[in-house]
Amino acid sequence: MNNINDTIGKVDLTALKRSFIDSLSNKEFKDYVDSLKIDYDILMKYTSSLEDSFCEQKKCLKCKSLTMCKNDVAGYKYSPIYDGKVVNFSYVMCPYKKQNIERLSYQNNLEMFEMPKELNEASFKNLYVDDKKRIPVIKYFKEFMENYNEDNDSIKGLYLNGSFGVGKTYLVAALFNEMAKKGVHSILVYYPELLRSLKSSFQNNSEFRSRFDSIKKAPLLLLDDIGAENCSPWSRDEILGPILQYRMENHLVTFFTSNLDIKELEVFMAITNSGVDKIKSRRIIERIKQLTVPMELVSKNRRG
Ligand code: ADP
Ligand code: MG
């Protein structure tokens, strides 16, 4: 006589098999199941979970970004994982989610002050390549990426000048994003606004100090749009001078962008509301020259 437990086992198995075979009549589901390359004898025990994972997989096929995710747990796909004996189902992270996590973690390395948010997304991959005039700058950046390390005392930033809208800021931001991916911390500041904010925090000594120090000490710094500020003896001699002096002494890489070339900047820095001081201006220019290689970017205005 058959053991009653065996009989129940066989009935259950038959029912499982039938339900599995029924589901395979859906061609898409069958293709999905076949793509797993696991024996039907094993898979038939998991029809309902397989159907759930199939539904999620279908949504993934149409998906183009994390914000479009329609799955139960955003950024994850309910998926079968076979260990050679049993199939386990778990939530597996999708590529968009992975990318997002990587981006958030590298973006912690990039501090921006009064700069357009979209510069977070600037990257070598998105660079316009329609313009040959950018090639020397891009070449410099490629070499910079290869040679940069914190102990390399000879590596320099750029003094990048050119007219409004040619892409100076975007290019340096793209470099800093790439460096951030390598774990290098950088600060991009819109220089005229930095001066305004330092001035207004002047009464609050600790706020002023911490902002001033972080800019002085950042491993990579961009002073964006130098020459567009209201130049005063205070901004030139008490702010810019000490920042550049510290960065020079500590071999910290500093980039500048400006609408002015270095000669025009020298004239600009000499004239303040307290008169003309060529010597103090000269001192600033000497430091900038020590810190950078000059390059001019001539191109069309990219601003729409
Ligand atoms: P600049 O600093 O010389 O005034 P920007 O860097 O602000 O110019 O560039 C002007 C506009 O063109 C910005 O909106 C920027 O996002 C866009 N842009 C500039 N260069 C590129 C590039 N290589 N790839 C994609 N967008 C760019
Ligand atoms: Mg700019």
mmCIF file of C-alpha atoms and ligand atoms in Angstrom:
data_model
loop_
_atom_site.group_PDB
_atom_site.id
_atom_site.type_symbol
_atom_site.label_atom_id
_atom_site.label_comp_id
_atom_site.label_asym_id
_atom_site.label_seq_id
_atom_site.Cartn_x
_atom_site.Cartn_y
_atom_site.Cartn_z
ATOM 1 C CA MET A 1 0.000 0.000 0.000
ATOM 2 C CA ASN A 2 1.220 3.533 -0.815
ATOM 3 C CA ASN A 3 2.241 5.743 2.048
ATOM 4 C CA ILE A 4 -0.335 8.532 2.424
ATOM 5 C CA ASN A 5 2.407 11.192 2.542
ATOM 6 C CA ASP A 6 3.872 9.999 -0.793
ATOM 7 C CA THR A 7 0.443 10.242 -2.369
ATOM 8 C CA ILE A 8 -0.027 13.825 -1.134
ATOM 9 C CA GLY A 9 3.469 14.688 -2.356
ATOM 10 C CA LYS A 10 2.714 13.357 -5.847
ATOM 11 C CA VAL A 11 -0.615 15.173 -6.064
ATOM 12 C CA ASP A 12 1.049 18.443 -5.006
ATOM 13 C CA LEU A 13 3.836 17.968 -7.531
ATOM 14 C CA THR A 14 1.331 17.282 -10.303
ATOM 15 C CA ALA A 15 -0.615 20.408 -9.378
ATOM 16 C CA LEU A 16 2.583 22.484 -9.363
ATOM 17 C CA LYS A 17 3.609 21.107 -12.719
ATOM 18 C CA ARG A 18 0.189 21.798 -14.211
ATOM 19 C CA SER A 19 0.166 25.368 -12.982
ATOM 20 C CA PHE A 20 3.698 25.885 -14.326
ATOM 21 C CA ILE A 21 2.832 24.423 -17.725
ATOM 22 C CA ASP A 22 -0.305 26.572 -17.853
ATOM 23 C CA SER A 23 1.770 29.692 -17.318
ATOM 24 C CA LEU A 24 4.172 28.697 -20.068
ATOM 25 C CA SER A 25 1.341 29.131 -22.570
ATOM 26 C CA ASN A 26 2.171 32.834 -22.287
ATOM 27 C CA LYS A 27 4.943 33.088 -24.873
ATOM 28 C CA GLU A 28 6.651 36.083 -23.247
ATOM 29 C CA PHE A 29 6.680 34.334 -19.890
ATOM 30 C CA LYS A 30 8.102 31.190 -21.479
ATOM 31 C CA ASP A 31 10.879 33.195 -23.157
ATOM 32 C CA TYR A 32 11.682 34.767 -19.817
ATOM 33 C CA VAL A 33 11.757 31.402 -18.052
ATOM 34 C CA ASP A 34 13.945 29.919 -20.806
ATOM 35 C CA SER A 35 16.362 32.813 -20.529
ATOM 36 C CA LEU A 36 17.072 31.772 -16.940
ATOM 37 C CA LYS A 37 18.574 28.483 -18.170
ATOM 38 C CA ILE A 38 17.335 26.481 -15.195
ATOM 39 C CA ASP A 39 15.602 23.085 -15.492
ATOM 40 C CA TYR A 40 11.811 23.177 -15.663
ATOM 41 C CA ASP A 41 11.765 20.469 -12.951
ATOM 42 C CA ILE A 42 13.223 22.965 -10.559
ATOM 43 C CA LEU A 43 11.441 26.085 -11.811
ATOM 44 C CA MET A 44 7.981 24.555 -11.627
ATOM 45 C CA LYS A 45 8.069 24.897 -7.821
ATOM 46 C CA TYR A 46 8.248 28.674 -8.122
ATOM 47 C CA THR A 47 5.576 29.604 -10.676
ATOM 48 C CA SER A 48 4.030 32.400 -8.658
ATOM 49 C CA SER A 49 7.370 34.036 -7.746
ATOM 50 C CA LEU A 50 8.547 33.630 -11.335
ATOM 51 C CA GLU A 51 5.441 35.443 -12.514
ATOM 52 C CA ASP A 52 6.151 38.271 -10.086
ATOM 53 C CA SER A 53 9.756 38.574 -11.235
ATOM 54 C CA PHE A 54 8.619 38.380 -14.874
ATOM 55 C CA CYS A 55 6.272 41.351 -14.316
ATOM 56 C CA GLU A 56 9.098 43.404 -12.847
ATOM 57 C CA GLN A 57 11.463 42.409 -15.656
ATOM 58 C CA LYS A 58 8.875 43.569 -18.220
ATOM 59 C CA LYS A 59 8.663 46.974 -16.570
ATOM 60 C CA CYS A 60 12.469 47.203 -16.543
ATOM 61 C CA LEU A 61 12.637 46.637 -20.302
ATOM 62 C CA LYS A 62 10.683 49.856 -20.933
ATOM 63 C CA CYS A 63 12.468 51.863 -18.266
ATOM 64 C CA LYS A 64 15.008 54.570 -19.075
ATOM 65 C CA SER A 65 15.797 56.124 -15.695
ATOM 66 C CA LEU A 66 15.433 55.689 -11.971
ATOM 67 C CA THR A 67 12.618 58.222 -11.819
ATOM 68 C CA MET A 68 10.589 56.094 -14.274
ATOM 69 C CA CYS A 69 10.852 52.954 -12.095
ATOM 70 C CA LYS A 70 7.490 51.183 -11.639
ATOM 71 C CA ASN A 71 8.730 48.220 -9.609
ATOM 72 C CA ASP A 72 7.671 47.494 -6.032
ATOM 73 C CA VAL A 73 10.960 48.690 -4.605
ATOM 74 C CA ALA A 74 12.243 51.581 -6.722
ATOM 75 C CA GLY A 75 15.626 50.812 -8.260
ATOM 76 C CA TYR A 76 15.388 47.088 -7.569
ATOM 77 C CA LYS A 77 14.126 44.125 -9.566
ATOM 78 C CA TYR A 78 12.602 41.076 -7.897
ATOM 79 C CA SER A 79 14.807 38.366 -9.396
ATOM 80 C CA PRO A 80 15.479 34.625 -9.174
ATOM 81 C CA ILE A 81 18.915 33.519 -8.059
ATOM 82 C CA TYR A 82 19.800 29.845 -8.507
ATOM 83 C CA ASP A 83 22.512 28.308 -6.335
ATOM 84 C CA GLY A 84 22.514 24.913 -8.060
ATOM 85 C CA LYS A 85 19.941 23.445 -5.684
ATOM 86 C CA VAL A 86 17.196 25.909 -4.938
ATOM 87 C CA VAL A 87 15.979 29.142 -6.428
ATOM 88 C CA ASN A 88 15.880 32.138 -4.105
ATOM 89 C CA PHE A 89 14.118 35.350 -4.970
ATOM 90 C CA SER A 90 15.491 38.688 -3.892
ATOM 91 C CA TYR A 91 15.532 42.366 -4.832
ATOM 92 C CA VAL A 92 18.515 43.049 -7.078
ATOM 93 C CA MET A 93 19.708 46.635 -7.658
ATOM 94 C CA CYS A 94 19.296 47.909 -11.218
ATOM 95 C CA PRO A 95 22.041 49.746 -13.197
ATOM 96 C CA TYR A 96 20.260 53.120 -12.891
ATOM 97 C CA LYS A 97 20.172 52.828 -9.119
ATOM 98 C CA LYS A 98 23.829 51.789 -9.047
ATOM 99 C CA GLN A 99 24.768 54.778 -11.194
ATOM 100 C CA ASN A 100 22.761 57.053 -8.965
ATOM 101 C CA ILE A 101 24.508 55.824 -5.809
ATOM 102 C CA GLU A 102 27.926 56.208 -7.437
ATOM 103 C CA ARG A 103 27.056 59.693 -8.580
ATOM 104 C CA LEU A 104 25.811 60.802 -5.180
ATOM 105 C CA SER A 105 28.919 59.509 -3.511
ATOM 106 C CA TYR A 106 31.353 61.142 -5.921
ATOM 107 C CA GLN A 107 29.411 64.388 -5.905
ATOM 108 C CA ASN A 108 30.219 64.727 -2.214
ATOM 109 C CA ASN A 109 33.730 65.453 -3.438
ATOM 110 C CA LEU A 110 32.569 68.456 -5.407
ATOM 111 C CA GLU A 111 31.564 71.574 -3.500
ATOM 112 C CA MET A 112 30.040 74.444 -5.391
ATOM 113 C CA PHE A 113 29.473 77.941 -4.258
ATOM 114 C CA GLU A 114 26.992 80.061 -6.199
ATOM 115 C CA MET A 115 27.510 78.022 -9.336
ATOM 116 C CA PRO A 116 24.754 76.656 -11.636
ATOM 117 C CA LYS A 117 23.567 73.283 -10.341
ATOM 118 C CA GLU A 118 23.848 71.629 -13.739
ATOM 119 C CA LEU A 119 27.639 71.799 -13.497
ATOM 120 C CA ASN A 120 27.264 68.718 -11.293
ATOM 121 C CA GLU A 121 26.532 66.850 -14.496
ATOM 122 C CA ALA A 122 29.420 68.285 -16.531
ATOM 123 C CA SER A 123 31.598 65.444 -17.726
ATOM 124 C CA PHE A 124 34.150 64.589 -20.386
ATOM 125 C CA LYS A 125 31.531 62.351 -21.955
ATOM 126 C CA ASN A 126 29.203 65.316 -22.553
ATOM 127 C CA LEU A 127 31.809 67.700 -23.888
ATOM 128 C CA TYR A 128 31.098 69.361 -27.195
ATOM 129 C CA VAL A 129 33.693 68.054 -29.604
ATOM 130 C CA ASP A 130 32.661 70.215 -32.544
ATOM 131 C CA ASP A 131 35.307 72.804 -31.837
ATOM 132 C CA LYS A 132 38.996 72.194 -32.487
ATOM 133 C CA LYS A 133 39.951 75.230 -30.404
ATOM 134 C CA ARG A 134 39.121 73.302 -27.261
ATOM 135 C CA ILE A 135 41.623 70.581 -28.031
ATOM 136 C CA PRO A 136 44.636 72.147 -26.198
ATOM 137 C CA VAL A 137 42.511 72.574 -23.063
ATOM 138 C CA ILE A 138 41.141 69.040 -23.233
ATOM 139 C CA LYS A 139 44.635 67.695 -23.854
ATOM 140 C CA TYR A 140 45.891 69.565 -20.824
ATOM 141 C CA PHE A 141 43.070 68.078 -18.751
ATOM 142 C CA LYS A 142 43.818 64.532 -19.896
ATOM 143 C CA GLU A 143 47.472 64.942 -18.890
ATOM 144 C CA PHE A 144 46.383 66.558 -15.667
ATOM 145 C CA MET A 145 44.248 63.528 -14.822
ATOM 146 C CA GLU A 146 47.118 61.189 -15.503
ATOM 147 C CA ASN A 147 49.671 63.160 -13.508
ATOM 148 C CA TYR A 148 47.682 64.515 -10.602
ATOM 149 C CA ASN A 149 48.456 63.356 -7.127
ATOM 150 C CA GLU A 150 48.632 65.364 -3.953
ATOM 151 C CA ASP A 151 52.412 64.993 -3.718
ATOM 152 C CA ASN A 152 53.074 66.159 -7.257
ATOM 153 C CA ASP A 153 54.413 69.657 -6.591
ATOM 154 C CA SER A 154 54.910 70.626 -10.206
ATOM 155 C CA ILE A 155 51.358 70.194 -11.466
ATOM 156 C CA LYS A 156 49.560 73.453 -12.197
ATOM 157 C CA GLY A 157 46.046 74.700 -12.843
ATOM 158 C CA LEU A 158 44.997 76.825 -15.804
ATOM 159 C CA TYR A 159 44.365 80.504 -16.110
ATOM 160 C CA LEU A 160 41.655 80.112 -18.714
ATOM 161 C CA ASN A 161 40.530 83.295 -20.342
ATOM 162 C CA GLY A 162 38.098 83.944 -23.124
ATOM 163 C CA SER A 163 34.908 85.801 -23.800
ATOM 164 C CA PHE A 164 31.559 85.196 -22.172
ATOM 165 C CA GLY A 165 29.783 81.909 -22.897
ATOM 166 C CA VAL A 166 32.597 80.015 -24.637
ATOM 167 C CA GLY A 167 32.492 77.185 -22.091
ATOM 168 C CA LYS A 168 35.368 77.999 -19.717
ATOM 169 C CA THR A 169 33.464 77.211 -16.545
ATOM 170 C CA TYR A 170 31.894 74.095 -18.038
ATOM 171 C CA LEU A 171 35.267 72.682 -19.038
ATOM 172 C CA VAL A 172 36.843 73.097 -15.604
ATOM 173 C CA ALA A 173 33.699 71.712 -13.945
ATOM 174 C CA ALA A 174 33.950 68.654 -16.211
ATOM 175 C CA LEU A 175 37.540 68.115 -15.086
ATOM 176 C CA PHE A 176 36.614 68.505 -11.414
ATOM 177 C CA ASN A 177 33.764 65.999 -11.825
ATOM 178 C CA GLU A 178 36.185 63.482 -13.293
ATOM 179 C CA MET A 179 38.605 64.119 -10.429
ATOM 180 C CA ALA A 180 35.752 63.714 -7.945
ATOM 181 C CA LYS A 181 35.148 60.236 -9.380
ATOM 182 C CA LYS A 182 38.752 59.487 -8.487
ATOM 183 C CA GLY A 183 38.106 60.663 -4.939
ATOM 184 C CA VAL A 184 39.736 64.115 -5.209
ATOM 185 C CA HIS A 185 37.932 66.906 -3.381
ATOM 186 C CA SER A 186 37.380 70.216 -5.139
ATOM 187 C CA ILE A 187 35.628 73.540 -4.685
ATOM 188 C CA LEU A 188 34.205 75.674 -7.471
ATOM 189 C CA VAL A 189 33.366 79.218 -6.470
ATOM 190 C CA TYR A 190 31.908 82.087 -8.348
ATOM 191 C CA TYR A 191 34.540 84.554 -7.225
ATOM 192 C CA PRO A 192 32.491 87.818 -7.208
ATOM 193 C CA GLU A 193 29.842 86.144 -5.068
ATOM 194 C CA LEU A 194 32.417 84.622 -2.732
ATOM 195 C CA LEU A 195 33.656 88.125 -1.961
ATOM 196 C CA ARG A 196 30.140 89.353 -1.249
ATOM 197 C CA SER A 197 29.483 86.441 1.068
ATOM 198 C CA LEU A 198 32.807 86.770 2.888
ATOM 199 C CA LYS A 199 32.084 90.440 3.376
ATOM 200 C CA SER A 200 28.663 89.771 4.822
ATOM 201 C CA SER A 201 29.942 87.037 7.136
ATOM 202 C CA PHE A 202 32.775 89.244 8.327
ATOM 203 C CA GLN A 203 30.985 90.046 11.604
ATOM 204 C CA ASN A 204 30.562 86.352 12.329
ATOM 205 C CA ASN A 205 34.152 85.350 12.788
ATOM 206 C CA SER A 206 33.734 81.566 12.884
ATOM 207 C CA GLU A 207 31.535 81.476 9.771
ATOM 208 C CA PHE A 208 33.991 83.707 7.938
ATOM 209 C CA ARG A 209 37.002 81.631 9.037
ATOM 210 C CA SER A 210 35.516 78.310 8.095
ATOM 211 C CA ARG A 211 34.524 79.518 4.611
ATOM 212 C CA PHE A 212 37.828 81.269 4.042
ATOM 213 C CA ASP A 213 39.845 78.271 5.291
ATOM 214 C CA SER A 214 37.981 75.699 3.231
ATOM 215 C CA ILE A 215 38.673 77.724 0.079
ATOM 216 C CA LYS A 216 42.298 78.267 1.022
ATOM 217 C CA LYS A 217 42.861 74.571 1.664
ATOM 218 C CA ALA A 218 40.758 72.781 -0.999
ATOM 219 C CA PRO A 219 42.911 70.262 -2.912
ATOM 220 C CA LEU A 220 41.488 71.647 -6.179
ATOM 221 C CA LEU A 221 40.013 75.103 -6.461
ATOM 222 C CA LEU A 222 38.354 77.033 -9.247
ATOM 223 C CA LEU A 223 38.035 80.780 -8.796
ATOM 224 C CA ASP A 224 35.473 81.395 -11.485
ATOM 225 C CA ASP A 225 35.168 84.729 -13.248
ATOM 226 C CA ILE A 226 37.999 86.567 -11.583
ATOM 227 C CA GLY A 227 38.047 90.140 -12.851
ATOM 228 C CA ALA A 228 34.255 90.406 -12.724
ATOM 229 C CA GLU A 229 34.228 91.474 -9.066
ATOM 230 C CA ASN A 230 34.302 94.912 -7.509
ATOM 231 C CA CYS A 231 37.973 95.055 -6.779
ATOM 232 C CA SER A 232 38.835 96.716 -3.486
ATOM 233 C CA PRO A 233 42.038 96.823 -1.438
ATOM 234 C CA TRP A 234 40.309 94.477 1.027
ATOM 235 C CA SER A 235 39.327 91.856 -1.588
ATOM 236 C CA ARG A 236 42.710 92.024 -3.289
ATOM 237 C CA ASP A 237 45.074 92.279 -0.328
ATOM 238 C CA GLU A 238 43.183 90.613 2.528
ATOM 239 C CA ILE A 239 41.293 87.884 0.706
ATOM 240 C CA LEU A 240 42.743 86.965 -2.672
ATOM 241 C CA GLY A 241 46.377 87.593 -1.720
ATOM 242 C CA PRO A 242 46.385 85.290 1.343
ATOM 243 C CA ILE A 243 44.391 82.577 -0.490
ATOM 244 C CA LEU A 244 46.907 82.528 -3.346
ATOM 245 C CA GLN A 245 49.897 82.776 -1.015
ATOM 246 C CA TYR A 246 48.715 79.776 1.002
ATOM 247 C CA ARG A 247 47.938 77.746 -2.098
ATOM 248 C CA MET A 248 51.319 78.537 -3.623
ATOM 249 C CA GLU A 249 53.223 77.559 -0.499
ATOM 250 C CA ASN A 250 51.282 74.330 -0.173
ATOM 251 C CA HIS A 251 51.326 73.420 -3.870
ATOM 252 C CA LEU A 252 47.547 73.327 -4.075
ATOM 253 C CA VAL A 253 46.182 73.265 -7.605
ATOM 254 C CA THR A 254 44.236 76.373 -8.515
ATOM 255 C CA PHE A 255 42.275 77.162 -11.676
ATOM 256 C CA PHE A 256 40.945 80.535 -12.762
ATOM 257 C CA THR A 257 38.510 81.527 -15.439
ATOM 258 C CA SER A 258 38.236 85.099 -16.589
ATOM 259 C CA ASN A 259 37.007 87.313 -19.381
ATOM 260 C CA LEU A 260 40.311 89.167 -19.024
ATOM 261 C CA ASP A 261 43.705 87.961 -20.070
ATOM 262 C CA ILE A 262 46.428 88.141 -17.457
ATOM 263 C CA LYS A 263 47.686 91.577 -18.619
ATOM 264 C CA GLU A 264 44.175 93.017 -18.500
ATOM 265 C CA LEU A 265 43.711 91.479 -15.062
ATOM 266 C CA GLU A 266 46.847 93.226 -13.870
ATOM 267 C CA VAL A 267 45.431 96.589 -14.933
ATOM 268 C CA PHE A 268 42.071 95.722 -13.392
ATOM 269 C CA MET A 269 43.567 94.679 -10.048
ATOM 270 C CA ALA A 270 45.606 97.880 -9.794
ATOM 271 C CA ILE A 271 42.575 100.150 -9.790
ATOM 272 C CA THR A 272 40.396 100.300 -6.693
ATOM 273 C CA ASN A 273 38.291 102.993 -5.097
ATOM 274 C CA SER A 274 41.363 103.939 -3.044
ATOM 275 C CA GLY A 275 43.433 104.760 -6.097
ATOM 276 C CA VAL A 276 45.951 102.959 -8.260
ATOM 277 C CA ASP A 277 48.405 100.477 -6.745
ATOM 278 C CA LYS A 278 50.448 98.733 -9.412
ATOM 279 C CA ILE A 279 52.740 96.998 -6.947
ATOM 280 C CA LYS A 280 49.972 95.223 -5.076
ATOM 281 C CA SER A 281 48.360 94.200 -8.330
ATOM 282 C CA ARG A 282 51.697 92.905 -9.608
ATOM 283 C CA ARG A 283 52.030 90.772 -6.479
ATOM 284 C CA ILE A 284 48.684 89.066 -7.173
ATOM 285 C CA ILE A 285 49.563 88.510 -10.819
ATOM 286 C CA GLU A 286 52.910 86.959 -9.882
ATOM 287 C CA ARG A 287 51.120 84.449 -7.656
ATOM 288 C CA ILE A 288 48.591 83.595 -10.350
ATOM 289 C CA LYS A 289 51.461 83.049 -12.797
ATOM 290 C CA GLN A 290 53.199 80.741 -10.341
ATOM 291 C CA LEU A 291 50.022 78.720 -9.855
ATOM 292 C CA THR A 292 48.869 78.363 -13.442
ATOM 293 C CA VAL A 293 49.540 77.847 -17.104
ATOM 294 C CA PRO A 294 47.767 80.503 -19.211
ATOM 295 C CA MET A 295 45.427 79.406 -21.977
ATOM 296 C CA GLU A 296 42.939 81.260 -24.078
ATOM 297 C CA LEU A 297 39.685 79.726 -25.193
ATOM 298 C CA VAL A 298 38.332 81.229 -28.385
ATOM 299 C CA SER A 299 35.003 79.809 -29.424
ATOM 300 C CA LYS A 300 31.417 80.724 -30.103
ATOM 301 C CA ASN A 301 29.012 81.784 -27.385
ATOM 302 C CA ARG A 302 27.197 78.655 -26.160
ATOM 303 C CA ARG A 303 24.570 80.487 -24.205
ATOM 304 C CA GLY A 304 21.162 80.307 -25.749
HETATM 305 P P1 ADP B 1 31.844 80.648 -19.848
HETATM 306 O O1 ADP B 1 32.250 80.194 -18.497
HETATM 307 O O2 ADP B 1 32.976 80.702 -20.817
HETATM 308 O O3 ADP B 1 31.116 81.971 -19.804
HETATM 309 P P2 ADP B 1 30.042 78.401 -19.740
HETATM 310 O O4 ADP B 1 30.977 77.379 -19.273
HETATM 311 O O5 ADP B 1 29.135 78.989 -18.714
HETATM 312 O O6 ADP B 1 30.815 79.596 -20.457
HETATM 313 O O7 ADP B 1 29.235 77.793 -20.954
HETATM 314 C C1 ADP B 1 28.113 78.446 -21.554
HETATM 315 C C2 ADP B 1 26.957 77.468 -21.737
HETATM 316 O O8 ADP B 1 27.282 76.411 -22.616
HETATM 317 C C3 ADP B 1 26.559 76.812 -20.433
HETATM 318 O O9 ADP B 1 25.145 76.728 -20.400
HETATM 319 C C4 ADP B 1 27.189 75.429 -20.494
HETATM 320 O O10 ADP B 1 26.410 74.520 -19.767
HETATM 321 C C5 ADP B 1 27.218 75.145 -21.984
HETATM 322 N N1 ADP B 1 28.445 74.423 -22.352
HETATM 323 C C6 ADP B 1 29.646 74.998 -22.495
HETATM 324 N N2 ADP B 1 30.572 74.123 -22.897
HETATM 325 C C7 ADP B 1 29.944 72.952 -23.019
HETATM 326 C C8 ADP B 1 30.373 71.667 -23.411
HETATM 327 N N3 ADP B 1 31.631 71.432 -23.755
HETATM 328 N N4 ADP B 1 29.473 70.672 -23.422
HETATM 329 C C9 ADP B 1 28.219 70.926 -23.072
HETATM 330 N N5 ADP B 1 27.739 72.122 -22.699
HETATM 331 C C10 ADP B 1 28.586 73.142 -22.664
HETATM 332 MG MG MG B 2 31.939 81.156 -16.650
#
